[in-house]
mmCIF file of C-alpha atoms in Angstrom:
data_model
loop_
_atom_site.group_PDB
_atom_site.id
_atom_site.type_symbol
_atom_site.label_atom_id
_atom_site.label_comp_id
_atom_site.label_asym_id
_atom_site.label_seq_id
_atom_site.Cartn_x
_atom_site.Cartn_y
_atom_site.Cartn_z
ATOM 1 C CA UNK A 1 -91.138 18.355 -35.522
ATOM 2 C CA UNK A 2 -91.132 19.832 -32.017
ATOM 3 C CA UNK A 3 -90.009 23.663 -32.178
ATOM 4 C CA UNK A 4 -87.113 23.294 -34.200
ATOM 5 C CA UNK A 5 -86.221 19.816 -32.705
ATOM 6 C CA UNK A 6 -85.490 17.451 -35.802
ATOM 7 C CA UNK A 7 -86.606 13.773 -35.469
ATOM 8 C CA UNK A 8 -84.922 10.994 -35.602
ATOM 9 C CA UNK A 9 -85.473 8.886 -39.088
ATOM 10 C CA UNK A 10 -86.879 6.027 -37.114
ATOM 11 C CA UNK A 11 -90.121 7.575 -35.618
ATOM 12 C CA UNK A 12 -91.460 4.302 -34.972
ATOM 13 C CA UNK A 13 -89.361 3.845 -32.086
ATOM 14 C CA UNK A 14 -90.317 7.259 -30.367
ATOM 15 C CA UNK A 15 -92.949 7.443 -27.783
ATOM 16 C CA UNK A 16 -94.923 10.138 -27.267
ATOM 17 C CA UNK A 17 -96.622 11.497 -24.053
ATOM 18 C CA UNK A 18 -98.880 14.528 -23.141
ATOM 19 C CA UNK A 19 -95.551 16.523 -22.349
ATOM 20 C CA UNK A 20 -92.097 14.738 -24.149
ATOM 21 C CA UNK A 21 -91.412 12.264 -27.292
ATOM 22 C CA UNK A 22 -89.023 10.097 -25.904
ATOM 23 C CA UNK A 23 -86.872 6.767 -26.875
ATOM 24 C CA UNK A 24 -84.951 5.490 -23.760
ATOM 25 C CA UNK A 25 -83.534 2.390 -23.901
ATOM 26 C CA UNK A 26 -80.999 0.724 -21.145
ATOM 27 C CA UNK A 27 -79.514 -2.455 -20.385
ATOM 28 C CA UNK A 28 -79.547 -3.598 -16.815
ATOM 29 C CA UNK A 29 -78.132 -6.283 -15.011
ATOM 30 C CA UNK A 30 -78.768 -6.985 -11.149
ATOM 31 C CA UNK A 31 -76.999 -9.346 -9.738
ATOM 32 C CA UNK A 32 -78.162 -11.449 -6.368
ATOM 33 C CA UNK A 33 -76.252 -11.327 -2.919
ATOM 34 C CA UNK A 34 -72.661 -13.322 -2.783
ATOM 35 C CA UNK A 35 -73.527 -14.041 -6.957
ATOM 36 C CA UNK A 36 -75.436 -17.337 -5.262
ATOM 37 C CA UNK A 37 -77.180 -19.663 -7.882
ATOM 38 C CA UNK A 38 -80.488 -18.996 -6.879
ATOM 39 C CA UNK A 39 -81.975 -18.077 -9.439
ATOM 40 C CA UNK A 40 -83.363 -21.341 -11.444
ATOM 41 C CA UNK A 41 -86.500 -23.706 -12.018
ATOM 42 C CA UNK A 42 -89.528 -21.902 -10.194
ATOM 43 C CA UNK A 43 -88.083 -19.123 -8.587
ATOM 44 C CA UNK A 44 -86.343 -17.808 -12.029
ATOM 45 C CA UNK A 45 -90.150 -18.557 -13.777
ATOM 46 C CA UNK A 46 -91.518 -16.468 -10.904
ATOM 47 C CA UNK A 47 -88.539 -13.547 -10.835
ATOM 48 C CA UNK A 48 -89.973 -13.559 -14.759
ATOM 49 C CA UNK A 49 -93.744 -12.495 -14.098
ATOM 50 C CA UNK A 50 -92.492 -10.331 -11.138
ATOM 51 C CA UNK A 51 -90.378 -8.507 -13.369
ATOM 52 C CA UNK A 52 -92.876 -8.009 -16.533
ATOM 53 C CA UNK A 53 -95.678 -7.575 -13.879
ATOM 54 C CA UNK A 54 -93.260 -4.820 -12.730
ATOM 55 C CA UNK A 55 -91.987 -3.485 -15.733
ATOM 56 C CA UNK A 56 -95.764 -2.437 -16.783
ATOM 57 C CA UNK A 57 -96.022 -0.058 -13.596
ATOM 58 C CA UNK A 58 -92.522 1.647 -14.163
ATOM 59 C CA UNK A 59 -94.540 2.337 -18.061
ATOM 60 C CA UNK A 60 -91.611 0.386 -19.286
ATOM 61 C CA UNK A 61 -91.220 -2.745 -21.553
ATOM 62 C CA UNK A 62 -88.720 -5.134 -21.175
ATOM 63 C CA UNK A 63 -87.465 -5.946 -25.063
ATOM 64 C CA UNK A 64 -84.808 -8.674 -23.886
ATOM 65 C CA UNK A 65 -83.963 -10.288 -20.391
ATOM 66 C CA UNK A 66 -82.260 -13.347 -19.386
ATOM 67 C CA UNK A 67 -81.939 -14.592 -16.239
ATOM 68 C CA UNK A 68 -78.889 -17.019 -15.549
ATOM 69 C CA UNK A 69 -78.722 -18.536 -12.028
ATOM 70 C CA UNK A 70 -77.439 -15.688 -10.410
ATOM 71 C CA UNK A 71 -78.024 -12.325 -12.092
ATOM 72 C CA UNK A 72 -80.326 -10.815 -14.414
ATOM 73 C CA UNK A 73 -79.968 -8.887 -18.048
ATOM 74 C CA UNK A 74 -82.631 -6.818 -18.861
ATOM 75 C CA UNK A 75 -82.891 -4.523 -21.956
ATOM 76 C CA UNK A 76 -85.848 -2.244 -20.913
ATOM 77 C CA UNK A 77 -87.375 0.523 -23.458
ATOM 78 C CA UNK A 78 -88.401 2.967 -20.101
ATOM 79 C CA UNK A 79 -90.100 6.349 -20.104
ATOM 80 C CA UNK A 80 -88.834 9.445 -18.576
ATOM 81 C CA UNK A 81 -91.662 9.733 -15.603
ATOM 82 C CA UNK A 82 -88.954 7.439 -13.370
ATOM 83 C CA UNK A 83 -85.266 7.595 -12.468
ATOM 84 C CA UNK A 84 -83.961 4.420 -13.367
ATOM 85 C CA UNK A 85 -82.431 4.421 -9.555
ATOM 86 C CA UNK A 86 -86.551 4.694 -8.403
ATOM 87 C CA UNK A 87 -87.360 1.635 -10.845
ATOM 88 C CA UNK A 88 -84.054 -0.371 -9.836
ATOM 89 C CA UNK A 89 -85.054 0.123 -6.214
ATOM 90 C CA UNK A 90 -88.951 -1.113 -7.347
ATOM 91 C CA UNK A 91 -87.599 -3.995 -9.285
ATOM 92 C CA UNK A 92 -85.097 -5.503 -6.591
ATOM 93 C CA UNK A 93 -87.200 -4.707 -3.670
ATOM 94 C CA UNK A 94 -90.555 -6.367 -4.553
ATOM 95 C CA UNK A 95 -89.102 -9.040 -6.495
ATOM 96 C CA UNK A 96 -86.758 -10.109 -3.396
ATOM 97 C CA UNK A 97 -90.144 -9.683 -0.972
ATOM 98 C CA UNK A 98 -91.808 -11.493 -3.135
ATOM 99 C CA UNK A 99 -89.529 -14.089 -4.082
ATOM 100 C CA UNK A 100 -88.526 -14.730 -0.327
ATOM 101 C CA UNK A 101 -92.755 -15.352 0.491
ATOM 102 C CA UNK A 102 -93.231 -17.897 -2.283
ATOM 103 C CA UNK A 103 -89.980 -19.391 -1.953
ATOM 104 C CA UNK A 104 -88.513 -19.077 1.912
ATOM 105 C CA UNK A 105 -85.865 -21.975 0.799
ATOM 106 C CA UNK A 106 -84.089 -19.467 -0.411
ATOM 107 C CA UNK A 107 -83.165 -17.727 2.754
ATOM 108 C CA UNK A 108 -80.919 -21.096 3.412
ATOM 109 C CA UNK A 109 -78.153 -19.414 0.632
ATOM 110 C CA UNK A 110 -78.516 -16.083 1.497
ATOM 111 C CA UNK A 111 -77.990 -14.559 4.674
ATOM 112 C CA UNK A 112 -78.899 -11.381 6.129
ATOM 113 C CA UNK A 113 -82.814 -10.748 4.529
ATOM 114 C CA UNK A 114 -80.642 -9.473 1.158
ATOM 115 C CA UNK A 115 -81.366 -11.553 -2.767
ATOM 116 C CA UNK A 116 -79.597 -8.629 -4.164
ATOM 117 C CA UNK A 117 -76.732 -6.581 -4.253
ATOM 118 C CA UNK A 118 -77.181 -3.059 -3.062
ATOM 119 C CA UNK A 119 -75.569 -1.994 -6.806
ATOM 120 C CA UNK A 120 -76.638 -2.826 -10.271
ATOM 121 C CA UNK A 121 -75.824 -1.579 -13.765
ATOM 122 C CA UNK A 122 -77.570 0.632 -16.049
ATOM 123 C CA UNK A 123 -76.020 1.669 -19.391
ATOM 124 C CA UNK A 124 -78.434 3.508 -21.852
ATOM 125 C CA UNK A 125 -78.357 1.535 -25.526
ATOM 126 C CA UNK A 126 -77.944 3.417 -28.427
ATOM 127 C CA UNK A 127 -79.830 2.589 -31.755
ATOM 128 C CA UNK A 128 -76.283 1.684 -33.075
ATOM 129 C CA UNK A 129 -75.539 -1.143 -30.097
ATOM 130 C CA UNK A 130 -79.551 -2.293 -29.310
ATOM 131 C CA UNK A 131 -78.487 -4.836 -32.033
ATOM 132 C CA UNK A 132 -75.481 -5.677 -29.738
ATOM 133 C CA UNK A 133 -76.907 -5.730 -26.757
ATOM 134 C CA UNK A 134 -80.231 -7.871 -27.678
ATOM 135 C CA UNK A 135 -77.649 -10.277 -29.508
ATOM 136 C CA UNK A 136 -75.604 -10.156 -26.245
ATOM 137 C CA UNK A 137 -78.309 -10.746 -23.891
ATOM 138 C CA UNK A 138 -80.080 -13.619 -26.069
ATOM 139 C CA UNK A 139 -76.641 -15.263 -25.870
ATOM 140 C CA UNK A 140 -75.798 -15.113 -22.049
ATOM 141 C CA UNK A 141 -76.708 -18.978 -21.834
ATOM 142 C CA UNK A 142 -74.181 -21.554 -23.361
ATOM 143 C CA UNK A 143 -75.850 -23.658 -25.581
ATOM 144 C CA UNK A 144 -76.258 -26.572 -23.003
ATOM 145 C CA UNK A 145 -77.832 -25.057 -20.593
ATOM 146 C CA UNK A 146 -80.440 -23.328 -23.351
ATOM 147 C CA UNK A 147 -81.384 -26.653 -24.409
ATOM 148 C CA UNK A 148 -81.944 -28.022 -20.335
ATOM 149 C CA UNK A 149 -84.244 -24.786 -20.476
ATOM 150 C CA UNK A 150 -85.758 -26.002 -23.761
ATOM 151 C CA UNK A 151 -86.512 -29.285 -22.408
ATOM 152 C CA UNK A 152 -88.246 -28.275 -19.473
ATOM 153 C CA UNK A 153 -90.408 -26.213 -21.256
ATOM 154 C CA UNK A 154 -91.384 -28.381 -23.910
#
């Protein structure tokens, strides 16, 4: 108990740092420039790393993410050091540097030096819809396309 603060029943899920205990949990979805199908095969395996590579710096984890050809669902368990506008600007502007190096093919669909759009969406999650949302963002893929994904990886 933190000076009269009650905690929540499910302590496990609370984080705790020098200064705050903390549970913050958001789903986010960016979506790339003109929604162009650009994300698949090597560049969505890459955008993958990137993005957990990432993740670590902002201290964040990602629970859930999905990444259909052109946008990207994330359900992130962040802490309170960074703004989730500082982390979305992290997260799209390295990946699309990155992205554009290792993969200047690319730049053929896009035009303008932009992968993403300047917006994105950020909704914090709730313990009562993390259950929805996980379910939701396991699920973006119809089945056929989750078993060409299966395939390749196999």
């Amino acid at each position: 108990m933190i000076e009269g603060i009650h905690m929540q029943a499910h302590s496990d899920d609370l984080h705790y740092s020098r200064t705050s205990v903390y549970s913050l949990q958001y789903h986010l979805i960016i979506v790339t420039k003109y929604r162009r199908d650009i994300l698949t095969g090597s560049v969505k395996q890459e955008l993958e790393a990137l993005l957990r590579s990432l993740a670590d710096q902002f201290d964040m984890q990602i629970e859930e993410m999905e990444i259909m050809s052109d946008h990207v669902h994330m359900l992130v368990d962040a802490s309170p050091k960074h703004s989730i506008s500082s982390i979305m600007k992290g997260l799209k502007g390295v990946s699309a540097r990155m992205l554009f190096m290792h993969h200047p093919e690319i730049k053929q669909k896009l035009w303008g030096g932009h992968l993403w759009q300047p917006s994105y969406f950020a909704v914090t999650v709730s313990e009562r819809s993390e259950e929805q949302i996980r379910h939701y963002i396991q699920h973006q893929k119809p089945s056929k396309e989750r078993r060409k994904d299966q395939m390749k990886t196999e």
